[in-house]
Amino acid sequence: MLAGTATVMVIDRATFAQSSPVSGGKGYGTDPDLIKEYKPGDFWPLTFTDHQRRTATMLCSVIIPADERSPSAGELLVQDFIDEWISAPYPGHDRDRERILSGLVWLDGESKTRFGRVFIELKEGQQSAICDDICREEVKQPEWVEPSRFFKRFRDLTAGGFYTTREGMLDVGYVGNVPLATFEGPGPEVLAKLGLA
Amino acid sequence: MPHISAKDLKSNYDVIVVGSGAGGGQTAYTLAMEGVKVLMLEAGRNYDPASETPMFQENFRAPLRGASTPDKPFGFYDATVDGGWQVPGEPYTNASSEPGRKFEWWRSRMLGGRTNHWGRISLRNGPYDFKPYSRDGLGFDWPINYEDLAEYYDRVEMLIGVYGSNEGLENTPNSSPGVLQPPPKARAGEVFTRHHGRKLGLPVIPIHRAVLSTRLDSKTIPAKLHPRNPRAQSILAQAMDERAACFWATPCGRGCSIKANYQSTTVHLPPALATGNLDILSDAMVSELIMSDAGKATGVKFIERKSRQEMQVKARIVVLSASACESVRVLLNSKSARYPNGVANSSGKVGKYIMDTVGARLSGQIPALENLPAHNEDGAGGGHVYVPWWLYREQHAGKLGFARGYHIEFTSGRQMPGMGTFSPLDWINGGRYGRAFKEDARRYYGSFIGYAGRGEMIPNEDSFCEIDPVVRDKWGIPVLRFHWKWSEHENRQAAHMQQTFADLISAMGGRVRSAPEKDGSKAIEPGGSIIHEVGGAIMGSTARNSVTNQWCQTWDVKNLFLTDGAPFCSNADKNPTLTIMALAWRSADYMLEEMRKGNL
């Protein structure tokens, strides 16, 4: 449990401390309808201005562009999920909100300084010139520390938003969530690759 | 007799059962099937798994992609209603805020309680687990042996349906022949661990979980469980026929609308209701026991949550099965001039010796699991294998520095992606984006593996609960205040867990996500976080040293029983739910016998 053991579950305990109060009615509450399908904005108001949304859409698609296997994150509206995330009334989300919104401002500032235009008006190579400087785990320049934290968080949210869509799940080869008569385990091809055939 | 509202309460019942989870469900089932008139009181709302379980819902349909929040700590689709480590309006307190001194208390407020979301891991305590004091001089022996409970383990496993295998390993009991259902095949990461774990002497064997891998045999099991009771047999056969086998999709923590896994609401309560002998009143928050001048429990006081009215109901026998700490709370809050320290507390032991399970984890990435061909690894929505404790001999020889063992649970495979699935990519690739990121996601998906240790905590004098002198919940009921402390046995065990996992990941050619902690107090998860809390009203062989006898019957009040985890006097590494049910069945059989004899 944890639980219930609890079986092993991955819970980011850091984002909500052990004794943090529940959302006091501002979130979806402790007894939401689990059958219904939801969309961003159903429970709490969203944040992005039109320009922020367009910038986020662009950055989503720079991080996860379209290729032969799947569409871009922007095409799958991951930016709306990010808006939902940073607008949520739960502990930790306020930190993300601050980081993402100030990061988007920084991105435009950096774009103007380097290329004289805001991020969404840059050419692909110009966008990647900026992203190349802030995408690494190891940050070389002190002035890129905070932008790198922004980029890492934005990428994490983009990946979370993208790979939970039907297209994203298919992209990585998730083929479950279908009823089976029997569970056969890894087939001979898998076992051969593991050297256990 | 069905789900009722407060106005339909009868003036008297044979037995009141407080709580509807594993212990309450089993107690009510056993009694109702034998003709006893039972009232079950549940603090939370009624809950219907058939219509409320999100089967097949993908994360994109949920707010925040299903990620955990304080409202739903195990994620949006977790079955828990009005629960978590905090319940709105129902606080508890901790005496200390020092690290390692806090206890976190998971509760839920729903029919079936925590059985709706639990991990379904169903391991038997072994012979050593009932006599730990005799074995190493620490803690307490149970007043029963493994043999006393073996038959009840068989019965519970046949009733609820448990998959697993009989391996004949030390202190890891076999079930009787024909009792277990066939275990599902191991997943790729589990097979790979089994292969390389041999180098470290780790036995990777099928885990036991309360999930139907095949339909229950409704032709033969009912007669075994209810000999000489044709009506019970026919009711149970019908209930078993309403349960489908697992279709290997949808995580068990959501609950199961096809009733393939065990939850009290799909397994214990339907046949018990079908007898006509069970009334269930939900939204009934029990506050205290009502006692007679003769020192017997005559009923309970409760608050009807919708009307906020305090009410009373009476019975010949009262069973508390509200979860270990909640039952303790009821006993301690039943204070009067005659019982200044609460009911059933002449020993002063009520609230003492609260135990959780020791938890520590480590994760890694296994290159051999990269780029595997796409295949479906959903399986039974939990681990298919585990490692039972394997160092009994070394430990008994005093070579390990801690006295009790642990087992290892696995998280692996190509599970349905969630918010955290690709977070470790930065660690592996140093931070990329664009087409390269997508390629990495394909390559590394399914190559991450996690191991979690689940170990025995020894009861100690510093881990207990009492009534907070000041704080009350929204119903006006005084709340619990916890005291907590791990001993060096638990801390060293947690460090041993992480070192083992690091060695295992290395043996598999993998990379460890973080270095194992040498200081176990940094590796161990907070008290209560594994949600295996037991104790608080321990059973024993004398009234001086314990709260209940071997039948979960309080020494002081003979018509008062505790059939949740409260009577546990040790907390083996084996997850407690199966043992709670076996003890509850045994206790209910004793009640039946004593009622027949006219003693109750």
PDB file of N, CA and C in Angstrom, chain B residues 25-83:
ATOM      1  N   GLY B  25     -17.569  -7.652   6.869  1.00  0.00           N
ATOM      2  CA  GLY B  25     -18.215  -8.433   5.803  1.00  0.00           C
ATOM      3  C   GLY B  25     -18.189  -9.917   6.119  1.00  0.00           C
ATOM      4  N   GLN B  26     -17.019 -10.395   6.540  1.00  0.00           N
ATOM      5  CA  GLN B  26     -16.908 -11.826   6.840  1.00  0.00           C
ATOM      6  C   GLN B  26     -17.766 -12.208   8.044  1.00  0.00           C
ATOM      7  N   THR B  27     -17.754 -11.377   9.073  1.00  0.00           N
ATOM      8  CA  THR B  27     -18.534 -11.677  10.275  1.00  0.00           C
ATOM      9  C   THR B  27     -20.023 -11.738   9.945  1.00  0.00           C
ATOM     10  N   ALA B  28     -20.499 -10.713   9.239  1.00  0.00           N
ATOM     11  CA  ALA B  28     -21.920 -10.670   8.893  1.00  0.00           C
ATOM     12  C   ALA B  28     -22.290 -11.839   7.990  1.00  0.00           C
ATOM     13  N   TYR B  29     -21.412 -12.160   7.045  1.00  0.00           N
ATOM     14  CA  TYR B  29     -21.668 -13.284   6.136  1.00  0.00           C
ATOM     15  C   TYR B  29     -21.850 -14.579   6.921  1.00  0.00           C
ATOM     16  N   THR B  30     -20.869 -14.884   7.760  1.00  0.00           N
ATOM     17  CA  THR B  30     -20.899 -16.164   8.480  1.00  0.00           C
ATOM     18  C   THR B  30     -22.149 -16.265   9.355  1.00  0.00           C
ATOM     19  N   LEU B  31     -22.473 -15.172  10.049  1.00  0.00           N
ATOM     20  CA  LEU B  31     -23.623 -15.201  10.951  1.00  0.00           C
ATOM     21  C   LEU B  31     -24.939 -15.279  10.173  1.00  0.00           C
ATOM     22  N   ALA B  32     -25.080 -14.424   9.145  1.00  0.00           N
ATOM     23  CA  ALA B  32     -26.345 -14.387   8.409  1.00  0.00           C
ATOM     24  C   ALA B  32     -26.609 -15.715   7.703  1.00  0.00           C
ATOM     25  N   MET B  33     -25.563 -16.340   7.176  1.00  0.00           N
ATOM     26  CA  MET B  33     -25.757 -17.622   6.493  1.00  0.00           C
ATOM     27  C   MET B  33     -26.247 -18.698   7.460  1.00  0.00           C
ATOM     28  N   GLU B  34     -25.979 -18.505   8.734  1.00  0.00           N
ATOM     29  CA  GLU B  34     -26.415 -19.488   9.734  1.00  0.00           C
ATOM     30  C   GLU B  34     -27.685 -19.051  10.460  1.00  0.00           C
ATOM     31  N   GLY B  35     -28.362 -18.042   9.928  1.00  0.00           N
ATOM     32  CA  GLY B  35     -29.685 -17.714  10.451  1.00  0.00           C
ATOM     33  C   GLY B  35     -29.732 -16.644  11.531  1.00  0.00           C
ATOM     34  N   VAL B  36     -28.608 -16.033  11.818  1.00  0.00           N
ATOM     35  CA  VAL B  36     -28.564 -14.993  12.849  1.00  0.00           C
ATOM     36  C   VAL B  36     -29.033 -13.669  12.252  1.00  0.00           C
ATOM     37  N   LYS B  37     -29.821 -12.924  13.023  1.00  0.00           N
ATOM     38  CA  LYS B  37     -30.312 -11.628  12.542  1.00  0.00           C
ATOM     39  C   LYS B  37     -29.259 -10.553  12.827  1.00  0.00           C
ATOM     40  N   VAL B  38     -28.725  -9.994  11.758  1.00  0.00           N
ATOM     41  CA  VAL B  38     -27.579  -9.097  11.867  1.00  0.00           C
ATOM     42  C   VAL B  38     -27.941  -7.704  11.368  1.00  0.00           C
ATOM     43  N   LEU B  39     -27.477  -6.702  12.100  1.00  0.00           N
ATOM     44  CA  LEU B  39     -27.515  -5.323  11.603  1.00  0.00           C
ATOM     45  C   LEU B  39     -26.088  -4.874  11.365  1.00  0.00           C
ATOM     46  N   MET B  40     -25.811  -4.418  10.139  1.00  0.00           N
ATOM     47  CA  MET B  40     -24.492  -3.866   9.844  1.00  0.00           C
ATOM     48  C   MET B  40     -24.605  -2.350   9.787  1.00  0.00           C
ATOM     49  N   LEU B  41     -23.716  -1.671  10.507  1.00  0.00           N
ATOM     50  CA  LEU B  41     -23.683  -0.212  10.470  1.00  0.00           C
ATOM     51  C   LEU B  41     -22.423   0.233   9.738  1.00  0.00           C
ATOM     52  N   GLU B  42     -22.593   1.049   8.729  1.00  0.00           N
ATOM     53  CA  GLU B  42     -21.454   1.552   7.961  1.00  0.00           C
ATOM     54  C   GLU B  42     -21.428   3.074   8.072  1.00  0.00           C
ATOM     55  N   ALA B  43     -20.252   3.613   8.401  1.00  0.00           N
ATOM     56  CA  ALA B  43     -20.145   5.064   8.592  1.00  0.00           C
ATOM     57  C   ALA B  43     -20.292   5.830   7.276  1.00  0.00           C
ATOM     58  N   GLY B  44     -19.897   5.211   6.180  1.00  0.00           N
ATOM     59  CA  GLY B  44     -19.930   5.896   4.887  1.00  0.00           C
ATOM     60  C   GLY B  44     -21.217   5.626   4.129  1.00  0.00           C
ATOM     61  N   ARG B  45     -21.206   6.050   2.883  1.00  0.00           N
ATOM     62  CA  ARG B  45     -22.423   5.905   2.092  1.00  0.00           C
ATOM     63  C   ARG B  45     -22.517   4.506   1.487  1.00  0.00           C
ATOM     64  N   ASN B  46     -23.719   4.190   1.035  1.00  0.00           N
ATOM     65  CA  ASN B  46     -23.899   2.954   0.288  1.00  0.00           C
ATOM     66  C   ASN B  46     -23.077   3.056  -0.995  1.00  0.00           C
ATOM     67  N   TYR B  47     -22.671   1.927  -1.535  1.00  0.00           N
ATOM     68  CA  TYR B  47     -21.788   1.935  -2.704  1.00  0.00           C
ATOM     69  C   TYR B  47     -22.105   0.718  -3.547  1.00  0.00           C
ATOM     70  N   ASP B  48     -22.251   0.932  -4.844  1.00  0.00           N
ATOM     71  CA  ASP B  48     -22.620  -0.157  -5.743  1.00  0.00           C
ATOM     72  C   ASP B  48     -21.556  -0.351  -6.822  1.00  0.00           C
ATOM     73  N   PRO B  49     -20.684  -1.342  -6.643  1.00  0.00           N
ATOM     74  CA  PRO B  49     -19.601  -1.545  -7.612  1.00  0.00           C
ATOM     75  C   PRO B  49     -20.105  -1.808  -9.032  1.00  0.00           C
ATOM     76  N   ALA B  50     -21.277  -2.420  -9.151  1.00  0.00           N
ATOM     77  CA  ALA B  50     -21.753  -2.763 -10.496  1.00  0.00           C
ATOM     78  C   ALA B  50     -21.980  -1.507 -11.331  1.00  0.00           C
ATOM     79  N   SER B  51     -22.459  -0.445 -10.724  1.00  0.00           N
ATOM     80  CA  SER B  51     -22.754   0.753 -11.518  1.00  0.00           C
ATOM     81  C   SER B  51     -21.721   1.863 -11.344  1.00  0.00           C
ATOM     82  N   GLU B  52     -20.863   1.765 -10.346  1.00  0.00           N
ATOM     83  CA  GLU B  52     -19.973   2.894 -10.047  1.00  0.00           C
ATOM     84  C   GLU B  52     -18.517   2.667 -10.429  1.00  0.00           C
ATOM     85  N   THR B  53     -18.174   1.460 -10.874  1.00  0.00           N
ATOM     86  CA  THR B  53     -16.762   1.174 -11.142  1.00  0.00           C
ATOM     87  C   THR B  53     -16.366   1.619 -12.546  1.00  0.00           C
ATOM     88  N   PRO B  54     -15.301   2.422 -12.659  1.00  0.00           N
ATOM     89  CA  PRO B  54     -14.857   2.863 -13.984  1.00  0.00           C
ATOM     90  C   PRO B  54     -14.062   1.768 -14.700  1.00  0.00           C
ATOM     91  N   MET B  55     -14.767   0.846 -15.295  1.00  0.00           N
ATOM     92  CA  MET B  55     -14.103  -0.223 -16.050  1.00  0.00           C
ATOM     93  C   MET B  55     -13.650   0.359 -17.386  1.00  0.00           C
ATOM     94  N   PHE B  56     -12.438   0.149 -17.753  1.00  0.00           N
ATOM     95  CA  PHE B  56     -11.871   0.504 -19.067  1.00  0.00           C
ATOM     96  C   PHE B  56     -11.650   2.009 -19.274  1.00  0.00           C
ATOM     97  N   GLN B  57     -12.108   2.862 -18.362  1.00  0.00           N
ATOM     98  CA  GLN B  57     -11.899   4.292 -18.582  1.00  0.00           C
ATOM     99  C   GLN B  57     -10.405   4.595 -18.687  1.00  0.00           C
ATOM    100  N   GLU B  58     -10.012   5.259 -19.786  1.00  0.00           N
ATOM    101  CA  GLU B  58      -8.624   5.660 -19.932  1.00  0.00           C
ATOM    102  C   GLU B  58      -8.413   6.975 -19.193  1.00  0.00           C
ATOM    103  N   ASN B  59      -7.145   7.259 -18.915  1.00  0.00           N
ATOM    104  CA  ASN B  59      -6.836   8.438 -18.113  1.00  0.00           C
ATOM    105  C   ASN B  59      -7.248   9.747 -18.768  1.00  0.00           C
ATOM    106  N   PHE B  60      -7.327   9.770 -20.115  1.00  0.00           N
ATOM    107  CA  PHE B  60      -7.679  11.047 -20.741  1.00  0.00           C
ATOM    108  C   PHE B  60      -9.123  11.455 -20.465  1.00  0.00           C
ATOM    109  N   ARG B  61      -9.914  10.536 -19.957  1.00  0.00           N
ATOM    110  CA  ARG B  61     -11.309  10.875 -19.631  1.00  0.00           C
ATOM    111  C   ARG B  61     -11.434  11.498 -18.236  1.00  0.00           C
ATOM    112  N   ALA B  62     -10.358  11.452 -17.461  1.00  0.00           N
ATOM    113  CA  ALA B  62     -10.414  11.901 -16.063  1.00  0.00           C
ATOM    114  C   ALA B  62      -9.827  13.296 -15.927  1.00  0.00           C
ATOM    115  N   PRO B  63     -10.242  14.045 -14.897  1.00  0.00           N
ATOM    116  CA  PRO B  63      -9.555  15.306 -14.607  1.00  0.00           C
ATOM    117  C   PRO B  63      -8.083  15.026 -14.311  1.00  0.00           C
ATOM    118  N   LEU B  64      -7.198  15.892 -14.787  1.00  0.00           N
ATOM    119  CA  LEU B  64      -5.762  15.793 -14.498  1.00  0.00           C
ATOM    120  C   LEU B  64      -5.180  14.449 -14.916  1.00  0.00           C
ATOM    121  N   ARG B  65      -5.756  13.862 -15.961  1.00  0.00           N
ATOM    122  CA  ARG B  65      -5.287  12.578 -16.482  1.00  0.00           C
ATOM    123  C   ARG B  65      -5.266  11.491 -15.409  1.00  0.00           C
ATOM    124  N   GLY B  66      -6.155  11.658 -14.428  1.00  0.00           N
ATOM    125  CA  GLY B  66      -6.269  10.619 -13.400  1.00  0.00           C
ATOM    126  C   GLY B  66      -5.212  10.706 -12.313  1.00  0.00           C
ATOM    127  N   ALA B  67      -4.351  11.723 -12.341  1.00  0.00           N
ATOM    128  CA  ALA B  67      -3.266  11.827 -11.359  1.00  0.00           C
ATOM    129  C   ALA B  67      -3.818  11.938  -9.936  1.00  0.00           C
ATOM    130  N   SER B  68      -2.989  11.561  -8.961  1.00  0.00           N
ATOM    131  CA  SER B  68      -3.443  11.620  -7.578  1.00  0.00           C
ATOM    132  C   SER B  68      -3.538  13.059  -7.096  1.00  0.00           C
ATOM    133  N   THR B  69      -4.504  13.306  -6.242  1.00  0.00           N
ATOM    134  CA  THR B  69      -4.715  14.611  -5.613  1.00  0.00           C
ATOM    135  C   THR B  69      -5.091  14.341  -4.156  1.00  0.00           C
ATOM    136  N   PRO B  70      -5.114  15.357  -3.308  1.00  0.00           N
ATOM    137  CA  PRO B  70      -5.575  15.116  -1.930  1.00  0.00           C
ATOM    138  C   PRO B  70      -7.012  14.594  -1.865  1.00  0.00           C
ATOM    139  N   ASP B  71      -7.837  14.919  -2.859  1.00  0.00           N
ATOM    140  CA  ASP B  71      -9.199  14.390  -2.878  1.00  0.00           C
ATOM    141  C   ASP B  71      -9.218  12.897  -3.196  1.00  0.00           C
ATOM    142  N   LYS B  72      -8.292  12.453  -4.074  1.00  0.00           N
ATOM    143  CA  LYS B  72      -8.215  11.047  -4.476  1.00  0.00           C
ATOM    144  C   LYS B  72      -6.735  10.650  -4.488  1.00  0.00           C
ATOM    145  N   PRO B  73      -6.204  10.313  -3.305  1.00  0.00           N
ATOM    146  CA  PRO B  73      -4.750  10.102  -3.196  1.00  0.00           C
ATOM    147  C   PRO B  73      -4.196   8.955  -4.047  1.00  0.00           C
ATOM    148  N   PHE B  74      -5.000   7.981  -4.389  1.00  0.00           N
ATOM    149  CA  PHE B  74      -4.513   6.907  -5.257  1.00  0.00           C
ATOM    150  C   PHE B  74      -4.955   7.125  -6.711  1.00  0.00           C
ATOM    151  N   GLY B  75      -5.306   8.350  -7.026  1.00  0.00           N
ATOM    152  CA  GLY B  75      -5.702   8.667  -8.391  1.00  0.00           C
ATOM    153  C   GLY B  75      -7.213   8.747  -8.537  1.00  0.00           C
ATOM    154  N   PHE B  76      -7.638   9.454  -9.589  1.00  0.00           N
ATOM    155  CA  PHE B  76      -9.056   9.732  -9.771  1.00  0.00           C
ATOM    156  C   PHE B  76      -9.906   8.471  -9.793  1.00  0.00           C
ATOM    157  N   TYR B  77      -9.405   7.422 -10.462  1.00  0.00           N
ATOM    158  CA  TYR B  77     -10.236   6.234 -10.660  1.00  0.00           C
ATOM    159  C   TYR B  77     -10.170   5.236  -9.508  1.00  0.00           C
ATOM    160  N   ASP B  78      -9.385   5.513  -8.488  1.00  0.00           N
ATOM    161  CA  ASP B  78      -9.377   4.652  -7.316  1.00  0.00           C
ATOM    162  C   ASP B  78     -10.792   4.579  -6.738  1.00  0.00           C
ATOM    163  N   ALA B  79     -11.150   3.393  -6.240  1.00  0.00           N
ATOM    164  CA  ALA B  79     -12.533   3.190  -5.788  1.00  0.00           C
ATOM    165  C   ALA B  79     -12.891   4.002  -4.545  1.00  0.00           C
ATOM    166  N   THR B  80     -11.904   4.429  -3.790  1.00  0.00           N
ATOM    167  CA  THR B  80     -12.169   5.051  -2.491  1.00  0.00           C
ATOM    168  C   THR B  80     -13.144   6.223  -2.561  1.00  0.00           C
ATOM    169  N   VAL B  81     -14.126   6.203  -1.686  1.00  0.00           N
ATOM    170  CA  VAL B  81     -15.096   7.302  -1.551  1.00  0.00           C
ATOM    171  C   VAL B  81     -14.844   8.009  -0.221  1.00  0.00           C
ATOM    172  N   ASP B  82     -14.787   9.326  -0.273  1.00  0.00           N
ATOM    173  CA  ASP B  82     -14.631  10.143   0.936  1.00  0.00           C
ATOM    174  C   ASP B  82     -13.513   9.624   1.826  1.00  0.00           C
ATOM    175  N   GLY B  83     -12.378   9.331   1.231  1.00  0.00           N
ATOM    176  CA  GLY B  83     -11.315   8.752   2.042  1.00  0.00           C
ATOM    177  C   GLY B  83      -9.927   9.148   1.601  1.00  0.00           C
TER     178      GLY B  83
END
